[in-house]
JSON list of C-alpha atoms and ligand atoms in Angstrom, two decimals:
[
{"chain": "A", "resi": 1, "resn": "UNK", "atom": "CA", "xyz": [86.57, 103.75, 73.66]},
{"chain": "A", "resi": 2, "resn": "UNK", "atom": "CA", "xyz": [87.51, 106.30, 76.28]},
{"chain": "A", "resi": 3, "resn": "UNK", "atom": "CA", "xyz": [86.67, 109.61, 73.44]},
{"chain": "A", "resi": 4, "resn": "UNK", "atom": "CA", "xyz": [83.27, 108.11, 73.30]},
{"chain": "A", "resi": 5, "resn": "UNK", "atom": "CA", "xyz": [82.14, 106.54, 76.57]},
{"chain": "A", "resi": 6, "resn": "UNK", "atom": "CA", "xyz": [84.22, 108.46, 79.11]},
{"chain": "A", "resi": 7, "resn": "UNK", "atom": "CA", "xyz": [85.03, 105.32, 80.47]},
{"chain": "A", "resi": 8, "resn": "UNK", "atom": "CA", "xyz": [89.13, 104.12, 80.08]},
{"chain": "A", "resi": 9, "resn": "UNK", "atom": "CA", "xyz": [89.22, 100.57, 78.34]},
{"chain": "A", "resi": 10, "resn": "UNK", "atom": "CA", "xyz": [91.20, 98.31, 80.41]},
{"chain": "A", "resi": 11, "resn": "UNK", "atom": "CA", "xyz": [94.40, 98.47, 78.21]},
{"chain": "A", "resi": 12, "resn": "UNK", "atom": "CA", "xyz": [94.37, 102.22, 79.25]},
{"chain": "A", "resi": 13, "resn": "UNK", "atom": "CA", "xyz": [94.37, 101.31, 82.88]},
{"chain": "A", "resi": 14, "resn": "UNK", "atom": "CA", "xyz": [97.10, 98.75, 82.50]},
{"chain": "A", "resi": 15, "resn": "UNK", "atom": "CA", "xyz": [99.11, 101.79, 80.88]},
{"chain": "A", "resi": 16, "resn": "UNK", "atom": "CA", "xyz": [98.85, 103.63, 84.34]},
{"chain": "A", "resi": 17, "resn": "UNK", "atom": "CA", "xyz": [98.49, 101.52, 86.94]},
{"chain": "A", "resi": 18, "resn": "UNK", "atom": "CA", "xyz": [101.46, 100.43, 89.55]},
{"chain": "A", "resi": 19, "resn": "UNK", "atom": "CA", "xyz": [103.32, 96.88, 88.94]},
{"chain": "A", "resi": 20, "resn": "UNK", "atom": "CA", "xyz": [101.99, 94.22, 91.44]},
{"chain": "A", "resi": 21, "resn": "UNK", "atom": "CA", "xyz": [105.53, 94.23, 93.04]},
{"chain": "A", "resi": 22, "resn": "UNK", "atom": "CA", "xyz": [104.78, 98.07, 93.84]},
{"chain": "A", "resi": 23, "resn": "UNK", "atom": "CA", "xyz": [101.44, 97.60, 94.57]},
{"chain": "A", "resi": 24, "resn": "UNK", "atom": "CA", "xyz": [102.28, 94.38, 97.07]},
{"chain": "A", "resi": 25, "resn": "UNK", "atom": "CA", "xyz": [105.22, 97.56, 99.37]},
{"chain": "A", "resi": 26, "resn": "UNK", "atom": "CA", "xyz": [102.59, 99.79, 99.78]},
{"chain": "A", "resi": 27, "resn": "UNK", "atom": "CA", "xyz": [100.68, 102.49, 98.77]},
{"chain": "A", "resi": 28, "resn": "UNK", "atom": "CA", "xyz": [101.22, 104.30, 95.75]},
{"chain": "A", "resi": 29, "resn": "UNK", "atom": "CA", "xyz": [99.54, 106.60, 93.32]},
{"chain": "A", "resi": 30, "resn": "UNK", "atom": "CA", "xyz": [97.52, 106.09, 90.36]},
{"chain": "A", "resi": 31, "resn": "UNK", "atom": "CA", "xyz": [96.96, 108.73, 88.18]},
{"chain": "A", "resi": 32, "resn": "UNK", "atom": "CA", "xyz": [93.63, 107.94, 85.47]},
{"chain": "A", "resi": 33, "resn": "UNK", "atom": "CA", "xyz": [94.29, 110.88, 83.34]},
{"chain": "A", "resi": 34, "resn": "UNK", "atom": "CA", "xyz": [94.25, 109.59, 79.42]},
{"chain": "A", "resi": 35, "resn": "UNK", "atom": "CA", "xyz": [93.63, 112.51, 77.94]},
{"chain": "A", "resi": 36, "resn": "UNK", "atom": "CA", "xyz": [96.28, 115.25, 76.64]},
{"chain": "A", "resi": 37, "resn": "UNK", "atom": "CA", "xyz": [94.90, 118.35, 78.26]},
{"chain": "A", "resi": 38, "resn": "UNK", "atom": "CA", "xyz": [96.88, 121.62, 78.98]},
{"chain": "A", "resi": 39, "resn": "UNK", "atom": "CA", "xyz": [96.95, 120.60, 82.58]},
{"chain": "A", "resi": 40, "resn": "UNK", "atom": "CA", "xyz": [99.92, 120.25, 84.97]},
{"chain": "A", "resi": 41, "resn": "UNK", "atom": "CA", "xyz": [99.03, 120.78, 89.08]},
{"chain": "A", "resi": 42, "resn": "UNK", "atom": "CA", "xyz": [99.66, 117.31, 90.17]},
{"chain": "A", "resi": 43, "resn": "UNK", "atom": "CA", "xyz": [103.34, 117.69, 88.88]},
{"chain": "A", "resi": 44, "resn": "UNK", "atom": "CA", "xyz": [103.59, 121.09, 91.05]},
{"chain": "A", "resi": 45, "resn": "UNK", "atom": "CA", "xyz": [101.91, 118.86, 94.32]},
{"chain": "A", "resi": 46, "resn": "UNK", "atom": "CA", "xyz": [104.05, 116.38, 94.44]},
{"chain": "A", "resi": 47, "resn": "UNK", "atom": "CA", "xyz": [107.27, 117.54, 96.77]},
{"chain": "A", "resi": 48, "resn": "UNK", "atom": "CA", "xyz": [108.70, 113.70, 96.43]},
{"chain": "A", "resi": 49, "resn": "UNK", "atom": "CA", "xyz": [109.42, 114.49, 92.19]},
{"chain": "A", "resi": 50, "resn": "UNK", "atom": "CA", "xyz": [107.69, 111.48, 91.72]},
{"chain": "A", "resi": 51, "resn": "UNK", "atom": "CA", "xyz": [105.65, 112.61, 88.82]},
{"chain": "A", "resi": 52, "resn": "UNK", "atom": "CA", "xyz": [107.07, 113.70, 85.59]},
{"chain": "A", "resi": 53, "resn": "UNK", "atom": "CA", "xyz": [108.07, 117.54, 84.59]},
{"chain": "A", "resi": 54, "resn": "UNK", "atom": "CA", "xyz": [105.80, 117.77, 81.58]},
{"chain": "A", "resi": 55, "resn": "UNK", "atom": "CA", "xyz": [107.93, 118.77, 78.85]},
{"chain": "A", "resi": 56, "resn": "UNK", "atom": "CA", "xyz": [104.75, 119.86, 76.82]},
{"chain": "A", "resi": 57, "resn": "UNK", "atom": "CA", "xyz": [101.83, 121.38, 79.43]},
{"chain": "A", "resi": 58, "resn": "UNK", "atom": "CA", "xyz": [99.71, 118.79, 77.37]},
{"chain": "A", "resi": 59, "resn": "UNK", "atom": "CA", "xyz": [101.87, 115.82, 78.26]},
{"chain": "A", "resi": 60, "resn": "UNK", "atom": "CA", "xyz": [99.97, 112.72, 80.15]},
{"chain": "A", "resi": 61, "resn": "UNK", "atom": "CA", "xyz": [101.80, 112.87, 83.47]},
{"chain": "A", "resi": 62, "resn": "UNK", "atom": "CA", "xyz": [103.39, 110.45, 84.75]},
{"chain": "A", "resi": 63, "resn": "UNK", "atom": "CA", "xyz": [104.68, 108.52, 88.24]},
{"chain": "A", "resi": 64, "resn": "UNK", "atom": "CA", "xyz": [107.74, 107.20, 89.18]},
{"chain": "A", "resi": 65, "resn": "UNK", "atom": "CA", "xyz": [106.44, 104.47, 91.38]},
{"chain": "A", "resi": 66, "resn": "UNK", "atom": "CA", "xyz": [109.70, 104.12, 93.06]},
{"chain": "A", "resi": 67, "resn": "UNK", "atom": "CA", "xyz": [109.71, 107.94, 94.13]},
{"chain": "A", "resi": 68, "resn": "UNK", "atom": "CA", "xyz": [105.61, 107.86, 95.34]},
{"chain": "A", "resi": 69, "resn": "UNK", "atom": "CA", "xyz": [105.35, 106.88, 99.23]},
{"chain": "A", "resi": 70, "resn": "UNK", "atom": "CA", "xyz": [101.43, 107.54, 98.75]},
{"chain": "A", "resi": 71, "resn": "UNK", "atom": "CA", "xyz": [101.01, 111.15, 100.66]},
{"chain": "A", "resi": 72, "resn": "UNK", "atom": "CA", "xyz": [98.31, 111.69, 98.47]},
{"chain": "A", "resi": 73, "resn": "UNK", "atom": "CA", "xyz": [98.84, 115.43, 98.41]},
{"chain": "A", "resi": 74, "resn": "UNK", "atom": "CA", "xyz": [98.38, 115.42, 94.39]},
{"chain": "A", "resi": 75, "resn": "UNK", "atom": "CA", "xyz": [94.58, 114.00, 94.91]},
{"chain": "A", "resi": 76, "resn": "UNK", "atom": "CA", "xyz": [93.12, 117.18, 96.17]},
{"chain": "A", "resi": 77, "resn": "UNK", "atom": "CA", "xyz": [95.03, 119.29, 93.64]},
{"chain": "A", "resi": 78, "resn": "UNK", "atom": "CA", "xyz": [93.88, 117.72, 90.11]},
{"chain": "A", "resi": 79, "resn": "UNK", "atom": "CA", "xyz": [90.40, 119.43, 88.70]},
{"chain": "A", "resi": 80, "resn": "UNK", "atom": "CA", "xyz": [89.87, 116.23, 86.78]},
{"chain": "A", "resi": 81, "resn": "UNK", "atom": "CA", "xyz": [89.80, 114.33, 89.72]},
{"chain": "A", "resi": 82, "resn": "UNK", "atom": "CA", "xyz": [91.95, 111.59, 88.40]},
{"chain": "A", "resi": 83, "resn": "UNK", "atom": "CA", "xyz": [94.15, 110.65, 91.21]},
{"chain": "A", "resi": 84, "resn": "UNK", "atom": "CA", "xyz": [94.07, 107.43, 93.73]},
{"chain": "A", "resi": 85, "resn": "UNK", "atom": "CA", "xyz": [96.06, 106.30, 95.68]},
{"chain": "A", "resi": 86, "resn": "UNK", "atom": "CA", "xyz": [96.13, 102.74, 96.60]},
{"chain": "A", "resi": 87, "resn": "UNK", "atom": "CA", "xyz": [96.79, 100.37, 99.31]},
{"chain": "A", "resi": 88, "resn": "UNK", "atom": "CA", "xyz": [96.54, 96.77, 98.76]},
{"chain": "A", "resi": 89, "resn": "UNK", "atom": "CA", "xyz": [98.20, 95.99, 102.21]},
{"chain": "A", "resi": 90, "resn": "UNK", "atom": "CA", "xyz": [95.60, 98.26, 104.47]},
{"chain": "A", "resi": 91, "resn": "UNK", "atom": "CA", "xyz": [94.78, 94.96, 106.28]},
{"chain": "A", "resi": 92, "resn": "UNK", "atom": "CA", "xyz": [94.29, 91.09, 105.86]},
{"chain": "A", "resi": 93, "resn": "UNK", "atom": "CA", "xyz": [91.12, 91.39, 103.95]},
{"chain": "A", "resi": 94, "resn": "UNK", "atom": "CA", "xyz": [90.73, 94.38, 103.02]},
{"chain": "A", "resi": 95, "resn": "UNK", "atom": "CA", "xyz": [92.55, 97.26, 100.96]},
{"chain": "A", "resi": 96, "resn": "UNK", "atom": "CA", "xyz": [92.51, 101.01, 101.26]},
{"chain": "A", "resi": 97, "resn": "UNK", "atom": "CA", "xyz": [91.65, 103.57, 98.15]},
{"chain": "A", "resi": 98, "resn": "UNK", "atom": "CA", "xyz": [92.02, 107.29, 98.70]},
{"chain": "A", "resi": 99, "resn": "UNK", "atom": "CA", "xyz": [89.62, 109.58, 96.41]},
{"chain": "A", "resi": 100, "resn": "UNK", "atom": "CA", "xyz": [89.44, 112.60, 95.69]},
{"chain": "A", "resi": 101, "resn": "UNK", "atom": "CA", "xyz": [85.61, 113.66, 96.75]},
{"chain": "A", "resi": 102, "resn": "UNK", "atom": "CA", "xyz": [83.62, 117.18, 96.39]},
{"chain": "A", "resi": 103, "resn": "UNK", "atom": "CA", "xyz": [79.85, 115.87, 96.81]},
{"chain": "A", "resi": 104, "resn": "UNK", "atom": "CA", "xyz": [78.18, 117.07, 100.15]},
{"chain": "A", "resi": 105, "resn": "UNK", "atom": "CA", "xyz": [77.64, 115.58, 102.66]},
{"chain": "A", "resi": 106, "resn": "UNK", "atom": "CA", "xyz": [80.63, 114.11, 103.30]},
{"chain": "A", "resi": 107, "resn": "UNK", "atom": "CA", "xyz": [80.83, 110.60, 104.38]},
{"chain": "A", "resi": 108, "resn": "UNK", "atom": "CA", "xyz": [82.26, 110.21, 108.18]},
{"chain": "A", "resi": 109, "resn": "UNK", "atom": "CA", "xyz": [85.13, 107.73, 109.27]},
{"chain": "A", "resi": 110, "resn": "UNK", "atom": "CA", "xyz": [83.47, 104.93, 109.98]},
{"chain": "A", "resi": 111, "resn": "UNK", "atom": "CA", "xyz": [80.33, 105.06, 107.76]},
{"chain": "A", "resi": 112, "resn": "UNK", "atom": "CA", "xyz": [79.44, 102.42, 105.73]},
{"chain": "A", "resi": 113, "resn": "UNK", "atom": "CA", "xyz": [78.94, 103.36, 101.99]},
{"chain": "A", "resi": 114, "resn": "UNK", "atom": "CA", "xyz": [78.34, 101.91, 98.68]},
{"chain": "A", "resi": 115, "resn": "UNK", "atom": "CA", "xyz": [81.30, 101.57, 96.56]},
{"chain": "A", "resi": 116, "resn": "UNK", "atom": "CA", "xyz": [81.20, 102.26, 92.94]},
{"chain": "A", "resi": 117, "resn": "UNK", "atom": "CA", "xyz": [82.81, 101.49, 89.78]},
{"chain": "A", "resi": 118, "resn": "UNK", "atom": "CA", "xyz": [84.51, 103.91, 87.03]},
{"chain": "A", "resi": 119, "resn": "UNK", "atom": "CA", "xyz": [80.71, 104.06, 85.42]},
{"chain": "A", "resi": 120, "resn": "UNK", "atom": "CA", "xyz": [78.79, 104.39, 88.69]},
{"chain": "A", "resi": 121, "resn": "UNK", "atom": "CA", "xyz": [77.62, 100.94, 89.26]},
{"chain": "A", "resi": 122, "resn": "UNK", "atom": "CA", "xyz": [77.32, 99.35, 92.46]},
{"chain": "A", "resi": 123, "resn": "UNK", "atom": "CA", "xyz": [80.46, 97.23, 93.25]},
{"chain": "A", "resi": 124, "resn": "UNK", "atom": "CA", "xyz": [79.98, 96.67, 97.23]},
{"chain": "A", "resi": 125, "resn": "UNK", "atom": "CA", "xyz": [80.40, 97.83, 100.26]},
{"chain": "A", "resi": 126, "resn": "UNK", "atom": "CA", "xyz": [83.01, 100.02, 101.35]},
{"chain": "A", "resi": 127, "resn": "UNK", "atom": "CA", "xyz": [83.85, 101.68, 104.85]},
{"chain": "A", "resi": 128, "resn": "UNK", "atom": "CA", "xyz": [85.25, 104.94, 105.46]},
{"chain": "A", "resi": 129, "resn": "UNK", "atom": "CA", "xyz": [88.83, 105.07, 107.37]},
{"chain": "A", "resi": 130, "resn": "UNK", "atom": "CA", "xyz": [90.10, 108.68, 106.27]},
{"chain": "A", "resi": 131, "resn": "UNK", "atom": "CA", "xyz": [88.40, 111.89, 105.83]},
{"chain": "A", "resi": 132, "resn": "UNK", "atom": "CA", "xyz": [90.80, 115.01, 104.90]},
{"chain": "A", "resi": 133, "resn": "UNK", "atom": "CA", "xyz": [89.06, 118.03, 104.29]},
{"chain": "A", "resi": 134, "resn": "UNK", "atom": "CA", "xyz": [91.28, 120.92, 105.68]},
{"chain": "A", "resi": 135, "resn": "UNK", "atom": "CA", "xyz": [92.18, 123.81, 104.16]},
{"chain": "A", "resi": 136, "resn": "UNK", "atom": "CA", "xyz": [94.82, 122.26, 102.13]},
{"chain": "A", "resi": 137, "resn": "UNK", "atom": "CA", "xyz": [92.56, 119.81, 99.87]},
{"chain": "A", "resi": 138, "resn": "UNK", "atom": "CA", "xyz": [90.89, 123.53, 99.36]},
{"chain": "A", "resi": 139, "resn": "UNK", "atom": "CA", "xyz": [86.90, 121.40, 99.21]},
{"chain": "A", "resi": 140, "resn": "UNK", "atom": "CA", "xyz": [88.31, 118.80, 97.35]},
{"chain": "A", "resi": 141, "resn": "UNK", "atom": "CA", "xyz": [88.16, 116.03, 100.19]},
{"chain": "A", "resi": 142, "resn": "UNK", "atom": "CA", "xyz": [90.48, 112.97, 100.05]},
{"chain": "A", "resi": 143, "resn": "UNK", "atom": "CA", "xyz": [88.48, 109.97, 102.15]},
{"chain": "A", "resi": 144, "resn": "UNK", "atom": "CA", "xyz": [89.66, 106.93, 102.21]},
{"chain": "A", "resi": 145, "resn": "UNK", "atom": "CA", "xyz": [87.57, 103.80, 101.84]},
{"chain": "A", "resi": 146, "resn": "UNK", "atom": "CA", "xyz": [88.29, 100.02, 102.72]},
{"chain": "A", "resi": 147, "resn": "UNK", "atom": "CA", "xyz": [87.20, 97.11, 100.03]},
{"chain": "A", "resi": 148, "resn": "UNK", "atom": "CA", "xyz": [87.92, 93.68, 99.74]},
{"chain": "A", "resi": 149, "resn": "UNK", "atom": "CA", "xyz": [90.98, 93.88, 98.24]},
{"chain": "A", "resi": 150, "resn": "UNK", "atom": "CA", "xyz": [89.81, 92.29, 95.10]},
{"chain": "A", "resi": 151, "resn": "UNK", "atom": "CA", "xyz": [87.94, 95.18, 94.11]},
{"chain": "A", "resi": 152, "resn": "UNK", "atom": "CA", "xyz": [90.97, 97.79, 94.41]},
{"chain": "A", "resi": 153, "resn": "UNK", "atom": "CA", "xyz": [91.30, 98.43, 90.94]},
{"chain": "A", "resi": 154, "resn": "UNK", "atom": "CA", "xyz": [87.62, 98.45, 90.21]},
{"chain": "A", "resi": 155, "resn": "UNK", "atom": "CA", "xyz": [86.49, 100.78, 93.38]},
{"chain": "A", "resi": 156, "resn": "UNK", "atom": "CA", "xyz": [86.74, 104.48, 92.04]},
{"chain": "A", "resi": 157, "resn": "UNK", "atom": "CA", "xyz": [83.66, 105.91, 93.98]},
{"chain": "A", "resi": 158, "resn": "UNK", "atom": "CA", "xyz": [81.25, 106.23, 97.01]},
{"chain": "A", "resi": 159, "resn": "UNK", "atom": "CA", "xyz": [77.70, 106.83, 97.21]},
{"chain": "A", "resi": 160, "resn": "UNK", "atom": "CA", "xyz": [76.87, 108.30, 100.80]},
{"chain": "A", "resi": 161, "resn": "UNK", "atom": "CA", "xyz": [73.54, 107.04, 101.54]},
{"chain": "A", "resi": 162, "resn": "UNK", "atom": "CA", "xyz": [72.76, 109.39, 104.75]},
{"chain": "A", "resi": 163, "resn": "UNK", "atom": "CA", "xyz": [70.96, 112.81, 103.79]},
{"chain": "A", "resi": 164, "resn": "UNK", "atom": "CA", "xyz": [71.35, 115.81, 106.09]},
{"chain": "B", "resi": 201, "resn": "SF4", "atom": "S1", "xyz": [100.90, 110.31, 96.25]},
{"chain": "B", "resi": 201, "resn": "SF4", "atom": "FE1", "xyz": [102.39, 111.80, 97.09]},
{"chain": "B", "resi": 201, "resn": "SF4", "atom": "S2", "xyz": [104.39, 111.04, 96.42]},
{"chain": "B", "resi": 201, "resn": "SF4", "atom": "FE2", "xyz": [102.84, 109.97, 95.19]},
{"chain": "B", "resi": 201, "resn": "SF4", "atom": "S3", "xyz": [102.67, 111.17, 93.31]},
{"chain": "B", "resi": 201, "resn": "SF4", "atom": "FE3", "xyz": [101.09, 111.94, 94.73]},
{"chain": "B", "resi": 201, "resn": "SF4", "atom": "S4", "xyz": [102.05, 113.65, 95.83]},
{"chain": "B", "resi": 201, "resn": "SF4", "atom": "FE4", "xyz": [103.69, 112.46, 94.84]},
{"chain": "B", "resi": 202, "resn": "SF4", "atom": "S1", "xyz": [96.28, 117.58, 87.45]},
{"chain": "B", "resi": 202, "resn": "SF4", "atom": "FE1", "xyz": [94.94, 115.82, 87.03]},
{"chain": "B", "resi": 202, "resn": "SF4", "atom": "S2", "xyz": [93.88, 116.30, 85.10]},
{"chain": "B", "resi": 202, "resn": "SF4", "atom": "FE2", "xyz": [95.66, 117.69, 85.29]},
{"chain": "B", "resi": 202, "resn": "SF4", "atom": "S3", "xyz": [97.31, 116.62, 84.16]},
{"chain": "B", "resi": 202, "resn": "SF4", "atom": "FE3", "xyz": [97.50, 116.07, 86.33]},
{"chain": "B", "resi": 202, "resn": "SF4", "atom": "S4", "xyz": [96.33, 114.14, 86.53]},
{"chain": "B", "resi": 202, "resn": "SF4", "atom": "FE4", "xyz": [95.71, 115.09, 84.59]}
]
């Protein structure tokens, strides 16, 4: 149970996540947020519309796949943290997951890291492709991170192994 563990079952996640016809035209946002909190800045990030005007501040927000191209601009602006966006076509092998990241240091495009799952456990490897930490993401960074594409859905964090 997500109250107790802090971890979503998998019938929440196949409540939020993109169709596999949407996920197969390109990237597209997931938002893991389960929880009705009093919490509404991805719905202000998104310029596209493409997540829902809560009509209660504790609504669960939600996408319209159709309107989402991917930018990614919501990642950096939700404090829970609960935003992806995901690229099953990044290449042959491989697909592309965009997290939202505030741990120093932070990884470097082309590092190789270890890729975790929702409860921290070793999945595989992962390399870094993207890095945005400007002043928009405002120190939450937004890297991007290459798996084997059959561990897009299960991918949801990086351990950097370097110390500075
Ligand atoms: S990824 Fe871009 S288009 Fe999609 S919901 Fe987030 S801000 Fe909107
Ligand atoms: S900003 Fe993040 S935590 Fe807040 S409602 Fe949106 S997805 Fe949920």
């Amino acid at each position: 149970m997500l109250e107790s563990t802090g971890v979503p079952t998998v019938e929440d996640l196949k409540a939020r996540m993109p169709s596999k016809e949407r996920l197969a035209r390109g990237p597209v946002a997931m938002i893991e947020c389960f929880q009705r909190i009093p919490c509404d800045p991805c719905y202000h990030s998104c310029k596209r519309g493409a997540i829902s005007k809560l009509i209660d501040i504790n609504d669960i927000p939600q996408v319209d796949y159709e309107k989402c191209n991917g930018c990614g601009l919501c990642i950096s602006n939700c404090p829970g943290l609960a935003i992806f966006v995901l690229d099953q076509n990044y290449d042959e092998k491989y697909g592309l997951i965009k997290m939202p990241y505030e741990l120093l240091p932070r990884p470097e495009i082309g590092e190789e890291v270890v890729a975790l799952n929702r409860e921290g456990q070793e999945v595989c490897k992962g390399k870094v492709v993207e890095v945005r930490d400007g002043k928009i993401q405002d120190k939450t960074a937004i890297i991007g991170v290459a798996v084997p594409k059959k561990f897009l859905m299960e991918v949801r964090n990086i351990k950097v192994g370097r110390s500075k």
